[in-house]
Amino acid sequence: MPLVESAKKVVDEFEFSTDALNKGVKEFLQEMDDGLEKSGTTMAQIPTYVTAVPNGTEKGLYMSVDLGGTNFRVCSIKLHGNSTFSLVAQKTPVPQEKMTAKTSEELFAFLAQQIEKFLVEHHEDHFVTHKRKKLAGEEIDESKLFSLGFTFSFPVNQSSINQGTLIRWTKGFDIADAIGKDVCKLLQDAIDNLHLPVRVVALVNDTVGTLMARSYTSPGKSGTLLGAIFGTGTNGAYVEKLDRISKLKTESNGSTYDKTTGQMVINTEWGSFDNAMNTLPDTQYDRDLDAESVNPGIQMFEKRISGMFLGEILRRAILALVKDPEVPLFADNDSTQNDLQTTSGINHDSPLYNQWGLDTSFLSTASGDSTSGLRLTRQALNRELGIHAASAEDAEAVKALSTAIGRRSARLAAVAIGATIIRSGKLSVSPVESFTNTVTDTVISLGNAIKENLRIVADTLTGTTPASDAKPVVPEVGGGASSSNEAHITTTSDTESKVIPHESAEIDDALIDIGVDGSLVEFYPNFEEYIREALREIPEIGVEGERKVRIGIAKDGSGVGAALIALVAERALENQEEA
């Protein structure tokens, strides 16, 4: 069978039709409902106890820390109130002996020590003053403490915005003593032992952080609806109405949260969507990958979307063609069949024959290759798979497969995005409701500005803030201020300092803002275009609805996103104290 015809047959296996797309959306909506009703469902729909998203007017100095693997990062973030922020960060490797310590106290003492070093280097005056007062037994003004968001990228059972017990360790950590303990309390205890001016106010999921970071930096006052990760893994967090989260009432664990906003961010854990395979596409390559994975039957959505798996799907598809004696892929009979005037071949030790032998970045190279004779693809085949002298026809077949697998991934991503948009009801909001929302946002902005100005006056009168530094807050009724042109500055290899501008765009309160992060949306050619193509095929969205969807990159959910969650937690705490 000719190579082109054979490759097309495999390409067609990865087609995700309009009908299949819409069946997937309906299933996704159903699983969203199921997850909000009770625990133990396929899609977990985890309440995060984050009950507000930023609009870019927030100001203040906050801290965040991120324990996501073998490194520990400490940040301080200054929110300027005009959708911009400045960030200083320091990253330290976690020693192996701390990852497998006998007690949790050993690990968390190490983390607190890194926070102390950061404070000494970047906030020395505040650190020294606080420690002197603490050791002298003087009363501590808690409003002067740094509020900190703790990104902890391990499975936890979260019971409030600042409480969560560790379920199990992953990523090489193994400290049995920590299982079942509140990780926020472990960190706070270690911080208190060193008399640091820090209080842990929020336990943070990095996907939720992505939503928060995008909502702060993107223009518009309606807030970001969804934060989504399409990288090594995939997940999404979105804003849900409180009265729809039934399990908060039926499975109450005594947790408290701010009910005044009427909403809460939900961590969907959508990588496990449709584990039952009711609507997901399924090829032999998908089935074989799943059967040989470490978790067969689990994370079925993620296994068809994320960067961890797409390279392996492509490897299996290529290998199937190579093993078919009827298909002349990388198998010229003589040099006349190859435009390089030689014969192609595969090294006997080629990674093509090994599980996980092909990185997903290869798909981006092949799909985006517009060079003459697909030179870049052929070079990558030689470099990464030990396939020498691949012909132009071979490269065309590989490019077609790479594009088909990537396009299917993007169309599946559209299932999750589309369902979330439909559920929000934002496309069906009437002009009157839109106007009312705009007025409400304006009133809130004015109220926040008045409250902040009263605080500045009080601080000036009491001498807390010098009069020369007291600057009144001007409420932002329209969009954020013009972005700064300051660049990203790196001070050392371990410390970074950034000033981040907000996104410049025309502001339209009818827009639905989506924040995304991850290697696929950043580097895979046309990933967003494929998503948009699929959104237009969903009747509830259509061409007009797709035009109202704004998709933008949201970086550093574990840094600025965690700081913003700390801000929300701090405000909720203040509201509780006032009540």
Coordinates of C-alpha atoms in Angstrom, one line a residue:
M1 CA 0.0 0.0 0.0
P2 CA 1.4 3.4 -0.9
L3 CA 2.8 5.4 2.1
V4 CA 0.5 8.4 1.6
E5 CA -2.6 6.2 1.6
S6 CA -1.5 4.3 4.7
A7 CA -0.6 7.4 6.6
K8 CA -4.0 8.9 5.8
K9 CA -5.8 5.9 7.2
V10 CA -4.0 6.4 10.5
V11 CA -4.6 10.2 10.4
D12 CA -8.3 9.5 10.0
E13 CA -8.3 7.4 13.2
F14 CA -7.5 10.6 15.1
E15 CA -10.4 12.6 13.7
F16 CA -12.7 13.9 16.4
S17 CA -15.9 14.9 14.6
T18 CA -18.4 17.6 15.4
D19 CA -20.9 15.1 16.6
A20 CA -18.3 13.5 18.9
L21 CA -17.3 16.9 20.2
N22 CA -20.8 17.8 21.2
K23 CA -21.4 14.5 22.9
G24 CA -18.3 15.1 24.8
V25 CA -19.5 18.6 25.9
K26 CA -22.8 17.1 27.2
E27 CA -21.0 14.4 29.1
F28 CA -18.6 17.0 30.6
L29 CA -21.5 19.1 31.8
Q30 CA -23.1 16.1 33.4
E31 CA -19.9 15.1 35.2
M32 CA -19.5 18.7 36.4
D33 CA -22.9 18.5 38.0
D34 CA -22.2 15.1 39.5
G35 CA -18.9 16.3 41.0
L36 CA -20.6 19.3 42.6
E37 CA -23.3 17.1 44.2
K38 CA -21.1 14.6 46.0
S39 CA -17.6 13.4 46.5
G40 CA -16.1 10.3 44.9
T41 CA -17.2 11.1 41.4
T42 CA -15.0 10.7 38.3
M43 CA -14.4 14.4 38.0
A44 CA -13.7 15.5 41.5
Q45 CA -14.9 19.2 41.3
I46 CA -13.0 20.1 44.5
P47 CA -14.1 23.3 46.4
T48 CA -11.1 25.5 46.9
Y49 CA -12.7 27.9 49.4
V50 CA -11.4 30.8 47.2
T51 CA -14.5 32.9 47.0
A52 CA -13.3 35.9 44.8
V53 CA -11.1 36.6 41.8
P54 CA -9.1 39.7 41.4
N55 CA -9.9 42.5 38.9
G56 CA -6.5 44.2 38.6
T57 CA -7.2 47.0 41.2
E58 CA -5.8 45.1 44.1
K59 CA -2.7 46.5 45.9
G60 CA -0.3 45.2 48.5
L61 CA 2.8 43.2 49.3
Y62 CA 2.3 39.4 49.6
M63 CA 4.4 36.3 49.8
S64 CA 4.2 32.9 48.2
V65 CA 6.1 29.7 48.4
D66 CA 6.0 26.7 46.1
L67 CA 6.9 23.2 46.9
G68 CA 6.3 21.5 43.6
G69 CA 9.1 18.9 43.4
T70 CA 12.8 19.0 43.9
N71 CA 13.0 22.8 44.2
F72 CA 11.5 25.2 46.8
R73 CA 10.7 28.7 45.6
V74 CA 10.1 31.8 47.8
C75 CA 8.5 34.9 46.3
S76 CA 7.4 38.4 47.3
I77 CA 4.9 40.1 45.0
K78 CA 4.1 43.8 45.0
L79 CA 0.6 44.3 43.5
H80 CA 0.5 47.8 42.0
G81 CA -3.3 48.1 41.6
N82 CA -3.2 48.7 37.9
S83 CA -3.0 45.1 36.7
T84 CA 0.8 45.1 37.1
F85 CA 3.0 43.6 39.7
S86 CA 6.6 43.3 40.7
L87 CA 8.0 39.9 41.7
V88 CA 11.2 38.8 43.4
A89 CA 11.8 35.1 43.7
Q90 CA 14.5 32.8 45.0
K91 CA 14.7 29.1 44.3
T92 CA 16.6 26.4 46.3
P93 CA 17.0 22.7 45.6
V94 CA 15.5 20.4 48.3
P95 CA 18.2 18.1 49.6
Q96 CA 17.4 14.4 49.1
E97 CA 17.8 13.8 52.9
K98 CA 15.0 16.3 53.5
M99 CA 12.7 14.6 50.9
T100 CA 13.0 11.3 52.8
A101 CA 13.4 12.7 56.4
K102 CA 12.3 10.7 59.4
T103 CA 9.9 13.5 60.5
S104 CA 7.9 16.2 58.8
E105 CA 9.5 18.7 61.1
E106 CA 12.8 18.2 59.4
L107 CA 11.5 19.1 56.0
F108 CA 9.3 22.0 57.1
A109 CA 12.1 23.4 59.2
F110 CA 14.3 23.5 56.1
L111 CA 11.5 25.3 54.2
A112 CA 11.1 27.9 57.0
Q113 CA 14.9 28.5 56.9
Q114 CA 14.7 29.3 53.2
I115 CA 11.9 31.8 53.9
E116 CA 14.1 33.3 56.6
K117 CA 17.0 33.7 54.3
F118 CA 14.7 35.4 51.7
L119 CA 13.4 37.8 54.3
V120 CA 16.9 38.7 55.4
E121 CA 18.0 39.4 51.9
H122 CA 14.9 41.2 50.5
H123 CA 12.9 42.5 53.5
E124 CA 15.6 42.9 56.2
D125 CA 14.2 45.9 58.1
H126 CA 10.7 44.3 58.5
F127 CA 12.3 41.0 59.5
V128 CA 14.6 42.5 62.1
T129 CA 11.9 44.8 63.7
H130 CA 9.5 41.9 64.0
K131 CA 12.0 39.5 65.5
R132 CA 13.2 42.1 68.0
K133 CA 9.6 42.7 69.2
K134 CA 8.9 38.9 69.3
L135 CA 11.9 38.1 71.4
A136 CA 11.2 41.1 73.7
G137 CA 7.7 39.9 74.3
E138 CA 6.1 42.9 72.8
E139 CA 2.6 42.8 71.3
I140 CA 2.7 41.9 67.6
D141 CA 0.4 43.7 65.1
E142 CA -0.9 40.9 62.9
S143 CA -1.7 43.4 60.2
K144 CA 2.0 43.9 59.7
L145 CA 2.7 40.2 59.0
F146 CA 3.3 39.0 55.5
S147 CA 0.3 37.0 54.2
L148 CA 1.6 33.9 52.4
G149 CA 0.1 31.6 49.9
F150 CA 1.5 28.0 50.0
T151 CA 1.5 26.1 46.7
F152 CA 1.8 22.5 47.7
S153 CA 1.7 20.2 44.6
F154 CA 0.9 17.0 46.3
P155 CA -2.5 15.3 46.9
V156 CA -4.3 16.9 49.9
N157 CA -7.7 16.8 51.4
Q158 CA -8.5 20.5 51.6
S159 CA -11.1 21.5 54.2
S160 CA -10.7 25.3 54.1
I161 CA -8.7 28.0 52.3
N162 CA -5.8 27.5 54.7
Q163 CA -6.2 23.9 55.8
G164 CA -5.4 20.6 54.0
T165 CA -4.1 17.2 55.2
L166 CA -1.6 15.3 53.1
I167 CA -3.0 12.2 51.5
R168 CA 0.2 10.9 50.0
W169 CA 3.6 11.9 48.7
T170 CA 4.7 11.8 45.1
K171 CA 7.8 13.0 43.1
G172 CA 10.4 11.3 45.2
F173 CA 9.2 12.6 48.6
D174 CA 8.6 9.9 51.3
I175 CA 8.0 11.1 54.9
A176 CA 5.4 8.8 56.5
D177 CA 5.2 11.0 59.5
A178 CA 3.5 13.8 57.4
I179 CA 0.6 11.7 56.1
G180 CA -2.7 12.9 57.5
K181 CA -1.3 16.2 58.9
D182 CA -2.3 19.7 58.0
V183 CA 0.5 21.0 55.8
C184 CA -0.3 24.6 56.4
K185 CA 0.0 24.1 60.1
L186 CA 3.3 22.3 59.7
L187 CA 4.7 25.2 57.7
Q188 CA 3.3 27.8 60.2
D189 CA 4.7 26.0 63.2
A190 CA 8.2 26.0 61.5
I191 CA 7.8 29.7 60.7
D192 CA 6.8 30.5 64.2
N193 CA 9.8 28.6 65.6
L194 CA 12.0 31.1 63.8
H195 CA 9.9 34.1 64.8
L196 CA 9.3 35.1 61.2
P197 CA 6.8 37.9 60.3
V198 CA 4.7 35.5 58.1
R199 CA 1.3 33.9 58.4
V200 CA 0.2 31.1 56.1
V201 CA -3.3 32.2 55.0
A202 CA -3.9 30.0 51.9
L203 CA -3.2 26.5 50.5
V204 CA -2.9 26.9 46.8
N205 CA -3.4 24.7 43.8
D206 CA -1.3 25.9 40.8
T207 CA -4.3 25.7 38.4
V208 CA -6.3 27.9 40.7
G209 CA -3.3 30.2 40.8
T210 CA -3.3 30.4 37.0
L211 CA -6.9 31.6 37.1
M212 CA -6.1 34.2 39.7
A213 CA -3.0 35.5 37.8
R214 CA -4.9 35.8 34.6
S215 CA -7.8 37.6 36.2
Y216 CA -5.4 40.2 37.8
T217 CA -3.4 40.9 34.7
S218 CA -6.1 40.8 32.0
P219 CA -8.1 43.9 31.3
G220 CA -11.8 44.0 32.0
K221 CA -13.8 44.0 35.3
S222 CA -15.8 40.9 34.9
G223 CA -13.0 38.6 36.0
T224 CA -11.5 35.5 34.4
L225 CA -13.9 32.6 34.2
L226 CA -11.4 29.7 33.7
G227 CA -7.8 29.0 34.3
A228 CA -6.5 25.9 32.4
I229 CA -3.3 24.0 32.1
F230 CA -2.4 22.3 28.9
G231 CA 1.2 21.1 29.4
T232 CA 2.7 17.9 30.8
G233 CA -0.7 17.4 32.4
T234 CA -4.0 19.1 32.1
N235 CA -6.5 20.6 34.6
G236 CA -8.9 23.5 35.0
A237 CA -10.2 25.7 37.7
Y238 CA -13.3 27.9 37.2
V239 CA -15.6 30.2 39.0
E240 CA -18.9 28.6 40.2
K241 CA -22.0 29.9 41.9
L242 CA -22.0 28.9 45.6
D243 CA -25.6 27.7 45.5
R244 CA -24.7 25.1 42.8
I245 CA -22.1 23.4 45.0
S246 CA -24.5 21.0 46.8
K247 CA -21.8 19.0 48.6
L248 CA -20.7 22.0 50.6
K249 CA -24.0 21.7 52.4
T250 CA -24.4 17.9 52.5
E251 CA -20.8 17.0 53.3
S252 CA -20.1 19.9 55.6
N253 CA -16.9 19.4 57.6
G254 CA -17.2 22.4 59.8
S255 CA -15.2 24.6 57.5
T256 CA -15.8 28.3 57.2
Y257 CA -15.6 30.5 54.1
D258 CA -16.7 33.9 52.9
K259 CA -20.3 33.5 51.6
T260 CA -20.8 37.2 50.7
T261 CA -19.5 36.9 47.2
G262 CA -21.9 34.1 46.2
Q263 CA -19.2 32.3 44.3
M264 CA -16.2 29.9 44.8
V265 CA -13.4 28.7 42.6
I266 CA -13.7 25.0 41.8
N267 CA -10.7 22.8 41.0
T268 CA -12.2 20.4 38.4
E269 CA -9.4 17.8 38.3
W270 CA -10.7 17.2 34.7
G271 CA -7.8 15.0 33.7
S272 CA -10.0 12.1 34.9
F273 CA -13.0 13.2 32.8
D274 CA -14.9 10.3 31.2
N275 CA -12.7 7.5 32.6
A276 CA -15.7 5.3 31.6
M277 CA -14.9 6.1 28.0
N278 CA -18.5 7.1 27.2
T279 CA -17.5 9.8 24.7
L280 CA -13.7 10.0 24.4
P281 CA -12.1 8.9 21.1
D282 CA -10.2 5.7 21.3
T283 CA -7.6 4.2 19.0
Q284 CA -5.5 1.1 19.4
Y285 CA -2.6 3.4 20.2
D286 CA -4.6 5.0 23.0
R287 CA -5.6 1.6 24.4
D288 CA -2.0 0.2 24.3
L289 CA -0.6 3.3 25.9
D290 CA -3.2 3.1 28.7
A291 CA -2.7 -0.6 29.3
E292 CA 1.1 -0.2 29.7
S293 CA 0.8 3.0 31.9
V294 CA 1.3 3.1 35.6
N295 CA -2.5 3.8 36.1
P296 CA -4.6 1.9 33.6
G297 CA -8.2 3.2 33.3
I298 CA -7.4 6.4 35.1
Q299 CA -6.8 10.0 33.7
M300 CA -8.2 8.9 30.3
F301 CA -8.9 12.6 29.3
E302 CA -5.4 13.6 30.2
K303 CA -3.9 10.7 28.3
R304 CA -5.4 12.1 25.1
I305 CA -4.5 15.7 25.6
S306 CA -1.4 16.4 27.6
G307 CA 2.2 16.7 26.7
M308 CA 3.2 13.7 28.8
F309 CA 1.4 11.4 26.4
L310 CA 1.2 12.9 22.9
G311 CA 4.7 11.9 22.0
E312 CA 4.1 8.3 23.1
I313 CA 0.9 8.2 21.0
L314 CA 2.8 9.4 17.9
R315 CA 5.6 6.9 18.6
R316 CA 3.1 4.0 18.7
A317 CA 1.4 5.2 15.5
I318 CA 4.7 5.5 13.6
L319 CA 5.9 2.1 14.9
A320 CA 2.7 0.5 13.7
L321 CA 3.3 1.7 10.2
V322 CA 7.0 0.6 10.4
K323 CA 6.0 -2.9 11.4
D324 CA 3.5 -3.2 8.5
P325 CA 5.4 -4.9 5.7
E326 CA 3.0 -3.4 3.2
V327 CA 3.9 0.2 4.2
P328 CA 7.2 1.6 2.9
L329 CA 7.9 4.0 5.8
F330 CA 11.6 4.5 6.3
A331 CA 12.1 1.5 4.0
D332 CA 13.3 2.3 0.5
N333 CA 14.0 -0.6 -1.9
D334 CA 16.7 1.4 -3.6
S335 CA 18.1 4.9 -3.7
T336 CA 15.9 6.0 -6.6
Q337 CA 12.9 6.0 -4.2
N338 CA 14.5 8.6 -1.9
D339 CA 15.0 12.2 -2.9
L340 CA 18.3 12.1 -1.0
Q341 CA 19.6 9.5 -3.5
T342 CA 20.2 7.0 -0.7
T343 CA 18.2 4.6 1.3
S344 CA 16.7 5.4 4.7
G345 CA 16.9 3.1 7.7
I346 CA 16.3 2.9 11.5
N347 CA 19.1 2.2 14.0
H348 CA 18.6 -1.0 15.8
D349 CA 18.8 0.9 19.2
S350 CA 16.4 3.6 18.1
P351 CA 14.2 5.1 20.8
L352 CA 11.3 4.4 18.4
Y353 CA 11.3 0.9 19.9
N354 CA 11.2 2.1 23.5
Q355 CA 8.2 3.2 25.6
W356 CA 8.3 7.0 26.1
G357 CA 11.0 7.1 23.5
L358 CA 9.7 10.2 21.7
D359 CA 9.2 13.6 23.4
T360 CA 6.1 15.6 22.7
S361 CA 8.2 18.5 21.6
F362 CA 8.8 16.5 18.4
L363 CA 5.1 17.1 17.4
S364 CA 5.6 20.8 17.5
T365 CA 8.7 20.6 15.3
A366 CA 7.0 18.4 12.7
S367 CA 3.6 20.1 12.7
G368 CA 5.1 23.5 12.3
D369 CA 7.8 22.6 9.8
S370 CA 7.5 24.7 6.6
T371 CA 11.0 24.2 5.4
S372 CA 11.8 23.0 2.0
G373 CA 11.6 19.2 1.9
L374 CA 10.6 19.3 5.6
R375 CA 14.3 19.5 6.4
L376 CA 13.7 20.2 10.2
T377 CA 11.5 17.1 10.5
R378 CA 14.0 14.9 8.9
Q379 CA 16.8 16.3 11.0
A380 CA 14.7 15.7 14.1
L381 CA 14.0 12.1 13.0
N382 CA 17.7 11.5 12.7
R383 CA 18.6 13.3 16.0
E384 CA 15.8 12.0 18.2
L385 CA 14.9 8.6 16.7
G386 CA 18.0 7.5 15.0
I387 CA 16.2 7.4 11.6
H388 CA 18.7 8.3 8.9
A389 CA 18.1 9.6 5.4
A390 CA 14.3 9.8 5.9
S391 CA 12.7 10.8 2.5
A392 CA 10.5 13.8 1.9
E393 CA 7.5 11.4 1.7
D394 CA 8.5 9.8 5.0
A395 CA 8.6 13.3 6.6
E396 CA 5.2 14.2 5.1
A397 CA 3.7 11.1 6.7
V398 CA 5.2 12.0 10.1
K399 CA 4.0 15.6 9.9
A400 CA 0.5 14.5 9.0
L401 CA 0.4 12.2 12.0
S402 CA 1.8 14.9 14.3
T403 CA -0.8 17.4 13.2
A404 CA -3.7 14.9 13.6
I405 CA -2.7 14.0 17.1
G406 CA -2.2 17.6 18.1
R407 CA -5.4 18.8 16.5
R408 CA -7.3 16.0 18.4
S409 CA -5.8 17.2 21.6
A410 CA -6.9 20.8 21.0
R411 CA -10.4 19.7 20.1
L412 CA -10.6 17.7 23.3
A413 CA -9.4 20.8 25.2
A414 CA -12.4 22.6 23.6
V415 CA -14.7 20.1 25.2
A416 CA -13.7 21.3 28.6
I417 CA -13.5 25.0 27.7
G418 CA -16.8 24.9 25.9
A419 CA -18.6 23.1 28.7
T420 CA -17.3 25.6 31.2
I421 CA -18.4 28.5 29.1
I422 CA -21.9 27.0 28.6
R423 CA -22.3 26.3 32.3
S424 CA -21.4 29.9 33.2
G425 CA -24.4 31.2 31.3
K426 CA -22.3 34.2 30.2
L427 CA -23.2 33.9 26.6
S428 CA -26.9 34.2 27.5
V429 CA -26.6 37.3 29.7
S430 CA -29.0 39.9 28.5
P431 CA -27.9 43.5 27.8
V432 CA -29.7 44.6 31.0
E433 CA -27.8 42.1 33.1
S434 CA -24.6 43.1 31.5
F435 CA -25.2 46.8 32.3
T436 CA -26.1 45.8 35.9
N437 CA -22.9 43.8 36.3
T438 CA -20.9 46.8 35.0
V439 CA -22.6 49.2 37.5
T440 CA -22.0 46.7 40.3
D441 CA -18.3 46.4 39.4
T442 CA -18.0 50.2 39.4
V443 CA -19.7 50.5 42.8
I444 CA -17.4 47.9 44.2
S445 CA -14.3 49.7 42.8
L446 CA -15.5 53.0 44.2
G447 CA -16.1 51.4 47.6
N448 CA -12.6 49.7 47.7
A449 CA -11.0 53.0 46.7
I450 CA -12.8 54.9 49.5
K451 CA -11.9 52.2 52.1
E452 CA -8.2 52.3 51.0
N453 CA -8.1 56.1 51.1
L454 CA -9.5 56.1 54.6
R455 CA -6.8 53.7 55.6
I456 CA -4.1 55.9 54.1
V457 CA -5.5 58.9 56.0
A458 CA -5.5 57.0 59.3
D459 CA -1.9 55.7 58.7
T460 CA -0.7 59.2 57.9
L461 CA -2.3 60.7 61.0
T462 CA -0.8 58.0 63.2
G463 CA 2.6 58.3 61.6
T464 CA 2.5 54.8 60.2
T465 CA 2.9 56.1 56.7
P466 CA 5.0 59.3 56.0
A467 CA 2.9 62.0 54.4
S468 CA 5.3 62.2 51.5
D469 CA 4.5 58.5 50.7
A470 CA 0.7 58.8 51.1
K471 CA -0.8 58.6 47.6
P472 CA -4.6 58.5 47.2
V473 CA -6.2 55.6 45.3
V474 CA -8.1 56.5 42.2
P475 CA -10.9 54.0 41.4
E476 CA -10.6 52.3 38.0
V477 CA -14.0 52.4 36.4
G478 CA -12.7 51.5 33.0
G479 CA -9.8 49.3 32.1
G480 CA -6.4 49.0 33.7
A481 CA -3.8 51.7 33.3
S482 CA -1.3 51.6 30.5
S483 CA 1.3 48.9 30.9
S484 CA 4.8 49.7 32.0
N485 CA 7.6 49.2 29.6
E486 CA 10.0 47.9 32.3
A487 CA 11.7 44.7 31.3
H488 CA 12.3 41.4 33.1
I489 CA 15.5 41.7 35.1
T490 CA 17.4 38.7 36.4
T491 CA 19.7 39.6 39.3
T492 CA 21.4 36.2 39.9
S493 CA 20.9 32.6 38.8
D494 CA 18.9 31.8 41.9
T495 CA 17.0 35.1 42.4
E496 CA 14.7 36.8 39.9
S497 CA 13.1 40.1 39.9
K498 CA 10.3 41.0 37.5
V499 CA 7.9 43.9 36.7
I500 CA 5.0 42.5 34.8
P501 CA 2.7 44.7 32.7
H502 CA -0.9 43.9 32.2
E503 CA -2.3 42.8 28.8
S504 CA -3.2 45.7 26.6
A505 CA -6.6 45.2 24.8
E506 CA -9.9 46.9 24.2
I507 CA -12.2 46.2 27.2
D508 CA -15.5 44.7 26.6
D509 CA -17.5 43.4 29.6
A510 CA -19.2 40.9 27.3
L511 CA -15.9 39.1 26.8
I512 CA -15.4 35.7 28.4
D513 CA -11.8 35.6 29.6
I514 CA -9.9 32.3 29.7
G515 CA -6.4 32.0 31.2
V516 CA -4.2 29.2 29.9
D517 CA -0.7 28.0 30.6
G518 CA 1.5 25.0 29.5
S519 CA 3.8 23.9 26.7
L520 CA 1.0 22.9 24.3
V521 CA -0.7 26.2 24.2
E522 CA 2.6 28.0 24.1
F523 CA 4.5 26.0 21.6
Y524 CA 2.3 23.6 19.6
P525 CA 1.4 25.3 16.3
N526 CA -2.2 26.4 15.9
F527 CA -3.3 24.9 19.2
E528 CA -5.5 27.9 20.1
E529 CA -6.8 28.1 16.5
Y530 CA -7.9 24.4 16.7
I531 CA -9.6 25.1 20.0
R532 CA -11.5 28.0 18.5
E533 CA -12.5 26.0 15.4
A534 CA -14.1 23.4 17.7
L535 CA -15.8 26.1 19.9
R536 CA -17.6 27.4 16.7
E537 CA -18.9 23.9 16.2
I538 CA -20.7 23.8 19.5
P539 CA -24.3 25.1 18.9
E540 CA -24.6 26.9 22.3
I541 CA -21.4 28.9 21.4
G542 CA -21.3 29.2 17.7
V543 CA -19.4 31.7 15.6
E544 CA -20.7 34.7 17.5
G545 CA -20.0 33.2 20.9
E546 CA -16.5 32.2 20.0
R547 CA -15.7 35.8 19.1
K548 CA -16.5 36.8 22.7
V549 CA -14.0 34.3 24.1
R550 CA -10.6 35.8 24.9
I551 CA -7.8 33.3 25.5
G552 CA -4.6 34.6 27.0
I553 CA -1.4 33.1 28.6
A554 CA -1.4 33.3 32.4
K555 CA 2.1 32.7 33.8
D556 CA 3.3 31.9 37.3
G557 CA 0.2 30.6 38.9
S558 CA 2.3 29.3 41.8
G559 CA 3.9 32.7 42.3
V560 CA 1.7 35.7 41.7
G561 CA -1.4 33.5 41.6
A562 CA -0.6 32.2 45.1
A563 CA -0.1 35.7 46.3
L564 CA -3.5 36.8 45.0
I565 CA -5.1 33.8 46.7
A566 CA -3.4 35.0 49.9
L567 CA -4.9 38.4 49.3
V568 CA -8.4 36.9 49.0
A569 CA -7.8 34.8 52.1
E570 CA -6.6 37.8 54.0
R571 CA -9.7 39.9 53.1
A572 CA -12.0 37.0 54.0
L573 CA -10.3 36.7 57.4
E574 CA -10.7 40.5 58.0
N575 CA -14.4 40.2 57.1
Q576 CA -14.9 37.3 59.6
E577 CA -13.1 39.4 62.3
E578 CA -15.4 42.4 61.6
A579 CA -18.5 40.2 61.7

